Tab-separated table of C-alpha atoms and ligand atoms in Angstrom:
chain	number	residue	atom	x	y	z
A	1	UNK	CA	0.000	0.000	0.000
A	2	UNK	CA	0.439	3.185	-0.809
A	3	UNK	CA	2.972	5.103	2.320
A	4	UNK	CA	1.787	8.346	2.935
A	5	UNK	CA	3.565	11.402	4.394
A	6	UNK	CA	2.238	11.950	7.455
A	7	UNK	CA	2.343	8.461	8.414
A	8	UNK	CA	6.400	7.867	7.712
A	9	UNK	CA	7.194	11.237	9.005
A	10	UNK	CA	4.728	10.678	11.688
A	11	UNK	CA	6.927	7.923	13.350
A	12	UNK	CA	9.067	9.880	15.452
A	13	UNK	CA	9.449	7.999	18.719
A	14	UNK	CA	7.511	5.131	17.349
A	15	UNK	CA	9.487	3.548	14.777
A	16	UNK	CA	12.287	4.143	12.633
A	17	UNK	CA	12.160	5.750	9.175
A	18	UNK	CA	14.167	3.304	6.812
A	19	UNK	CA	15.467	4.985	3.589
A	20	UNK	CA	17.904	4.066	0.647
A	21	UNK	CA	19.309	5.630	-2.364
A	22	UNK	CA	17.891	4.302	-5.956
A	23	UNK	CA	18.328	5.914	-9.281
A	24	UNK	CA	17.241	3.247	-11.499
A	25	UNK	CA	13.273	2.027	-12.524
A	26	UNK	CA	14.502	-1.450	-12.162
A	27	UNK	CA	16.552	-1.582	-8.618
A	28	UNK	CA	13.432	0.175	-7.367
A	29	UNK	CA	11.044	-2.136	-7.832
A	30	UNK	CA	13.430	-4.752	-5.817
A	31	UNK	CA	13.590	-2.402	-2.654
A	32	UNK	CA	9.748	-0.702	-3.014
A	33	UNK	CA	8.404	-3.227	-0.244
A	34	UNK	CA	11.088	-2.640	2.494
A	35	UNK	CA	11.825	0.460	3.121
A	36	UNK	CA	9.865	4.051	3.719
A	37	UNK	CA	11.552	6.651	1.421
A	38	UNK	CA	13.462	5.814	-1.722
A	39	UNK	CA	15.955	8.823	-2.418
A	40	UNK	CA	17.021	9.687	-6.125
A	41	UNK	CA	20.541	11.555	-4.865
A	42	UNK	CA	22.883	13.082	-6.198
A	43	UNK	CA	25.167	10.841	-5.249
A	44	UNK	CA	24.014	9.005	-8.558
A	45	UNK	CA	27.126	11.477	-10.063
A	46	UNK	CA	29.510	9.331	-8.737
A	47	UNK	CA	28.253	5.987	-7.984
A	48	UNK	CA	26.332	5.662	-11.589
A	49	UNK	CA	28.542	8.374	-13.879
A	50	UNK	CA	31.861	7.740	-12.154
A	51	UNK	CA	32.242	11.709	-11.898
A	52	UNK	CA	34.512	12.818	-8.637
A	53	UNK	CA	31.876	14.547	-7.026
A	54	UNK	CA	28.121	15.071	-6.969
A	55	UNK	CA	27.825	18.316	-8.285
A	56	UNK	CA	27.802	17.597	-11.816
A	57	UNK	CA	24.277	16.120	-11.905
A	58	UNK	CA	21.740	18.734	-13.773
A	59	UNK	CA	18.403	19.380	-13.174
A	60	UNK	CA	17.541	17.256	-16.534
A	61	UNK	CA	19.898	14.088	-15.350
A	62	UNK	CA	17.751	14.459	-11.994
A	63	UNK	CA	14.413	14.601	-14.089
A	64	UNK	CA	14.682	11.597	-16.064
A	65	UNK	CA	16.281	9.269	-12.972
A	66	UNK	CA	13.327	10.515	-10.658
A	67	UNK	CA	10.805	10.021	-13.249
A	68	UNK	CA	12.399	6.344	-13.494
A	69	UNK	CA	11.904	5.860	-9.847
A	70	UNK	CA	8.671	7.208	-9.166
A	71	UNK	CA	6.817	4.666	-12.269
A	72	UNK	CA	8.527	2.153	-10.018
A	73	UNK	CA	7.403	2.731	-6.676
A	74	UNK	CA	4.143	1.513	-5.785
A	75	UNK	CA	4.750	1.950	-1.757
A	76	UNK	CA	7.229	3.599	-0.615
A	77	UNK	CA	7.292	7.871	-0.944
A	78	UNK	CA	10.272	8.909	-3.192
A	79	UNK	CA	11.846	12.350	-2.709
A	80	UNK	CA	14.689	13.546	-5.199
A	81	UNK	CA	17.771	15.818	-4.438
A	82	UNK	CA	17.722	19.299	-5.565
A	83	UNK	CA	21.070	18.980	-8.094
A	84	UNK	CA	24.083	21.806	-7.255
A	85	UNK	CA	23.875	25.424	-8.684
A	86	UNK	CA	26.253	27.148	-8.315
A	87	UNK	CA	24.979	30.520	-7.418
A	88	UNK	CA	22.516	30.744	-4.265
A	89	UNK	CA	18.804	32.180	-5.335
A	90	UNK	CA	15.959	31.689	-3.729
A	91	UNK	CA	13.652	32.132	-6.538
A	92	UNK	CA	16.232	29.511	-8.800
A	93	UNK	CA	15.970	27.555	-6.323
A	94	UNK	CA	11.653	27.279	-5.895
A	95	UNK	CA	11.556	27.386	-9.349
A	96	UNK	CA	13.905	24.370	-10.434
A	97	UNK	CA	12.157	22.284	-7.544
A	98	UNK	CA	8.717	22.957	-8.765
A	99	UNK	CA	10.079	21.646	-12.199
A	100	UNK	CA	11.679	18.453	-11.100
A	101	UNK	CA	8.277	18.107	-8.800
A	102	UNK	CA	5.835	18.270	-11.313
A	103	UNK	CA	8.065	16.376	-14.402
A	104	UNK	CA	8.804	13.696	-12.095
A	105	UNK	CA	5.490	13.311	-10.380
A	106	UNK	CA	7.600	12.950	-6.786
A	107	UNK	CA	6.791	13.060	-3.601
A	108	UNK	CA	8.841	15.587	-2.384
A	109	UNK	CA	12.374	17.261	-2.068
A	110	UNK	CA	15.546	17.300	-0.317
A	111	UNK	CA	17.392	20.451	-0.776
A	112	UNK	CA	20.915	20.606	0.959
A	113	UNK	CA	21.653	24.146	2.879
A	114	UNK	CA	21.249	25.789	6.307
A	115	UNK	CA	19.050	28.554	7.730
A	116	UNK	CA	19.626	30.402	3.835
A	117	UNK	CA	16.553	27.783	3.247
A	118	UNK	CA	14.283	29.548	5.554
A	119	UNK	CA	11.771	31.322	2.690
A	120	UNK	CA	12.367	28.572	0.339
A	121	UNK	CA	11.098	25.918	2.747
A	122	UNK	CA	8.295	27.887	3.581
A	123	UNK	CA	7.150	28.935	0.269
A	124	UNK	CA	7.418	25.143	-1.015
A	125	UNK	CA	5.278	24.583	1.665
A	126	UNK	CA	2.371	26.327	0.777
A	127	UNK	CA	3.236	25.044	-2.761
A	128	UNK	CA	2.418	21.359	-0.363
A	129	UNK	CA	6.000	20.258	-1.576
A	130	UNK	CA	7.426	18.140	1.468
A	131	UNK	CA	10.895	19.598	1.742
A	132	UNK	CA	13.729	17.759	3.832
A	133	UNK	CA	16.511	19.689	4.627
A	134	UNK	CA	19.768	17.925	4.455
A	135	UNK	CA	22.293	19.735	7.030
A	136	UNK	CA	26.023	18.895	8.340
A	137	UNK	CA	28.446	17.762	6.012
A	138	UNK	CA	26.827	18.713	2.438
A	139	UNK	CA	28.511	17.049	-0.342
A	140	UNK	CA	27.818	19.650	-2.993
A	141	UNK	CA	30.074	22.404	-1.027
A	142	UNK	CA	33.262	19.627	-1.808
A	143	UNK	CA	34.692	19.646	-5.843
A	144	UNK	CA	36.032	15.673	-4.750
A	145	UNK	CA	34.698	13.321	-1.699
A	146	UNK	CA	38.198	13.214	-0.837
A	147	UNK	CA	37.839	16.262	0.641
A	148	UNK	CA	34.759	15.477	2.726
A	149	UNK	CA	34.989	16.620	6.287
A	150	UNK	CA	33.179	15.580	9.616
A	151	UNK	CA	30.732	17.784	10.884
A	152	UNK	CA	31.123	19.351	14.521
A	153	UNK	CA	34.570	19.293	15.703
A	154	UNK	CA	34.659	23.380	15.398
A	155	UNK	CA	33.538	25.698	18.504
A	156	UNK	CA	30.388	26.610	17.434
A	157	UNK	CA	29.794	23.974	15.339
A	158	UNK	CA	26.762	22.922	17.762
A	159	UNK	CA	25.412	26.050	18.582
A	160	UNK	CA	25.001	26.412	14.634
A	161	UNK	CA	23.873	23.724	13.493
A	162	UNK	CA	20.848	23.984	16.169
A	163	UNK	CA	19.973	27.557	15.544
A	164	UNK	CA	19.984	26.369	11.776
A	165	UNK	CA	17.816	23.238	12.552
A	166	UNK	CA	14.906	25.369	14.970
A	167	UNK	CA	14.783	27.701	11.862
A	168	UNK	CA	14.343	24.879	9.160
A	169	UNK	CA	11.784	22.926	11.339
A	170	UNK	CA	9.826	26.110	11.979
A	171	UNK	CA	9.689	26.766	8.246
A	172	UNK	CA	8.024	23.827	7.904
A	173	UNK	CA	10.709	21.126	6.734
A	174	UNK	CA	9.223	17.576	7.163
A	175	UNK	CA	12.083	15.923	8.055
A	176	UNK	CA	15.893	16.777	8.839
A	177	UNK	CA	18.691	14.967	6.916
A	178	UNK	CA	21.810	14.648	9.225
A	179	UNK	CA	25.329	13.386	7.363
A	180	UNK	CA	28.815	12.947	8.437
A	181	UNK	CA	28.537	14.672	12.088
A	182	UNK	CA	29.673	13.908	15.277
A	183	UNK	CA	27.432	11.539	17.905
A	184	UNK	CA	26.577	14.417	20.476
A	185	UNK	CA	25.640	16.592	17.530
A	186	UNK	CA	23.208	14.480	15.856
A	187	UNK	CA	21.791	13.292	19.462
A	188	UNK	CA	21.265	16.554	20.661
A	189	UNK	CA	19.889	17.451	17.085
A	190	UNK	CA	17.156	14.750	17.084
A	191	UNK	CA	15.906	15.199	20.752
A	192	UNK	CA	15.370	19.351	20.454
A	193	UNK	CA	13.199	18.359	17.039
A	194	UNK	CA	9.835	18.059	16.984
A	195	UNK	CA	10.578	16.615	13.403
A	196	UNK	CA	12.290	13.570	12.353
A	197	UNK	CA	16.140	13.185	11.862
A	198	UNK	CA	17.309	10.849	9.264
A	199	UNK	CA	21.093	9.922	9.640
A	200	UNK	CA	23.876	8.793	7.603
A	201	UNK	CA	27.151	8.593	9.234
A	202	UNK	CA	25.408	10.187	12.233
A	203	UNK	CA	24.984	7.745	15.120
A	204	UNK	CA	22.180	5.432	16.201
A	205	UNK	CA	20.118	8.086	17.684
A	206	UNK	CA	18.455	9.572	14.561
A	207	UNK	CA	14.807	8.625	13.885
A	208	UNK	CA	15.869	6.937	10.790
A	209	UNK	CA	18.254	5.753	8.358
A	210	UNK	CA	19.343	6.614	5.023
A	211	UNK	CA	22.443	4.851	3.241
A	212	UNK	CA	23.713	4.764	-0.850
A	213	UNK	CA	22.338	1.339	-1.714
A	214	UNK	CA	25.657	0.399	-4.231
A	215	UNK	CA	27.672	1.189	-0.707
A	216	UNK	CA	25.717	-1.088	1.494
A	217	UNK	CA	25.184	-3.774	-1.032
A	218	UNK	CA	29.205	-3.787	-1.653
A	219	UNK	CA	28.750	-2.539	-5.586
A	220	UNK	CA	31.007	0.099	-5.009
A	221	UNK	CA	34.391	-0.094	-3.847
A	222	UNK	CA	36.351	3.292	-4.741
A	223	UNK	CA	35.084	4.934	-1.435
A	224	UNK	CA	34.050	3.070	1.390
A	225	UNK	CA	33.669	5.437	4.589
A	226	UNK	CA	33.677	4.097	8.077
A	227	UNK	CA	29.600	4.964	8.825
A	228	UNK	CA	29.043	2.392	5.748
A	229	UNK	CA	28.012	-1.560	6.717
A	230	UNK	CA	28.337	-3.545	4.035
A	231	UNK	CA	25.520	-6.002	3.828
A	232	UNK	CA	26.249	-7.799	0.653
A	233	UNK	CA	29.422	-7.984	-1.649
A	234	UNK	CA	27.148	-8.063	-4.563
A	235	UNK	CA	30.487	-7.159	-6.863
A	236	UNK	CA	31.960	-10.438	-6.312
A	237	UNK	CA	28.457	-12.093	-6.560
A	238	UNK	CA	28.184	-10.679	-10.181
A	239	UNK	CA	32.039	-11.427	-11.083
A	240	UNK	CA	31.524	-14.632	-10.180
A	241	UNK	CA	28.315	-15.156	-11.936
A	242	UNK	CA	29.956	-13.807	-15.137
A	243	UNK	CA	32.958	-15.763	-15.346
A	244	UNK	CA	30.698	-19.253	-14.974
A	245	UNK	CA	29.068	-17.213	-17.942
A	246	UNK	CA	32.258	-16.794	-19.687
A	247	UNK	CA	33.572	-20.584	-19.174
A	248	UNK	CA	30.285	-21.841	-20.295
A	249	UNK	CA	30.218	-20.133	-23.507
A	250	UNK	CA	33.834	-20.889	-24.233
A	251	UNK	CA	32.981	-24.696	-23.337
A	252	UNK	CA	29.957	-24.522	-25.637
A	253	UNK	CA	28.023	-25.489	-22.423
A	254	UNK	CA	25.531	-22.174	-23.454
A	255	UNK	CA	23.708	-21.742	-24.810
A	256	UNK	CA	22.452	-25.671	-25.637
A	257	UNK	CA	19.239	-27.313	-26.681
A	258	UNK	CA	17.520	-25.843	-23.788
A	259	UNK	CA	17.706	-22.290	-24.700
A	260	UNK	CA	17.500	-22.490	-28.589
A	261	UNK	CA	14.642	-22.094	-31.211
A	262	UNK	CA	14.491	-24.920	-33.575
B	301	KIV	O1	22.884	12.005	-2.747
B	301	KIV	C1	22.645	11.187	-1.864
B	301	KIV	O2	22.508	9.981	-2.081
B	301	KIV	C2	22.514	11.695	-0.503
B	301	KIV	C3	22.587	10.679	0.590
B	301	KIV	C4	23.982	10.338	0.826
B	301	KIV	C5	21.874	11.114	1.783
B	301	KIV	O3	22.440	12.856	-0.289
């Protein structure tokens, strides 16, 4: 059935909100049953393109991959990521969601940024475009993820991060996205909210959990950082399914009768 909004961003305190990454038509139907939110990322720029960081991925890339996903997914809500500009503008920034929105058919938005997100989040809101905010370490300010850094080892760094969160929240973001940051950060972070906070590479005590499915499925090995469990090493499943492929053909083994029209 059908998740709605309210009820998976409802679950705060009740039960946790279980998210993955999925860019594809085809790898979403395989996760639509088990989890709550499906996320078309940006992180498709390097995982799918190979590129060295995420901010290569255009609104039109995002379009067509979102589009892909949403045919697929009968159950669970999918949101898409608001691709990199380089200049900040509010109005850019409404319009090019309301695009994506309506060509994809979504279910909502995640927009990476702090407080500056204030009138944008509130006038998506009235536009009834669920927005969540993705805060701490933001991918799109890096060129490579070599240069990713933790959130929350600077002074303020707390202090921040909360006045940025209130302000979000009371905008009228439906959820909080909280990535690379330390523990006490995202703890403190998730028990001031009166929102959901959906953590990667931020501790147990988020009200959910997000992860890049080719990371946790072990189909891509070029970065592998330590908040990542891998729960499958599907890379060696399909090397080793190809090379039985690969000695069967060479040993005329396949095809045969069995898969032939006579
Ligand atoms: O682009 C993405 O997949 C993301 C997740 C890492 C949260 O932003």
């Amino acid at each position: 059935m059908k998740r709605k909004i309210k009820s998976v961003f409802n679950k705060k305190n009740k039960k946790k909100i279980i998210c993955l990454t999925s860019y594809s038509y085809n790898f979403t139907k395989i996760v639509d049953d088990l989890v709550d939110v499906i996320l078309v990322g940006d992180s498709m720029g390097m995982v799918l393109y190979g590129m060295d960081n995420t901010r290569d991925i255009n609104d039109e890339i995002m379009t067509r991959h979102a589009s892909a996903v949403k045919k697929a997914a009968k159950n669970s809500l999918v949101f898409f990521d608001l691709p990199y500009s380089k200049k900040f503008s509010e109005k850019n920034i409404i319009k090019r969601t309301i695009e994506i929105f309506n060509r994809s058919k979504c279910d909502g938005v995640k927009i990476e940024g702090n407080s500056e997100l204030v009138d944008v989040i509130r006038y998506l809101k009235k536009m009834n475009i669920p927005v969540i905010a993705h805060v701490g370490l933001q991918p799109q300010k890096f060129s490579s993820s070599s240069k990713f850094k933790i959130y929350g080892r600077k002074e303020n760094d707390l202090k921040n991060i909360l006045k940025d969160c209130i302000a979000l929240e009371k905008a009228g973001a439906t959820s909080l996205l909280l990535e690379g940051m330390l523990t006490n950060i995202a703890k403190t972070i998730t028990n001031i909210s009166k929102i959901p906070t959906i953590g990667i590479g931020a501790s147990e005590y988020c009200d959910g959990q997000i992860l890049v499915s080719e990371d946790m499925l072990g189909m891509f090995t070029e970065y592998h950082p330590k908040f990542v469990k891998k729960y499958a090493k599907l890379s060696s499943n399909i090397q080793n399914a190809i090379k039985k492929y690969r000695e069967e053909v060479n040993n005329y083994k396949f095809p045969n009768k069995k898969f032939r029209y006579d």
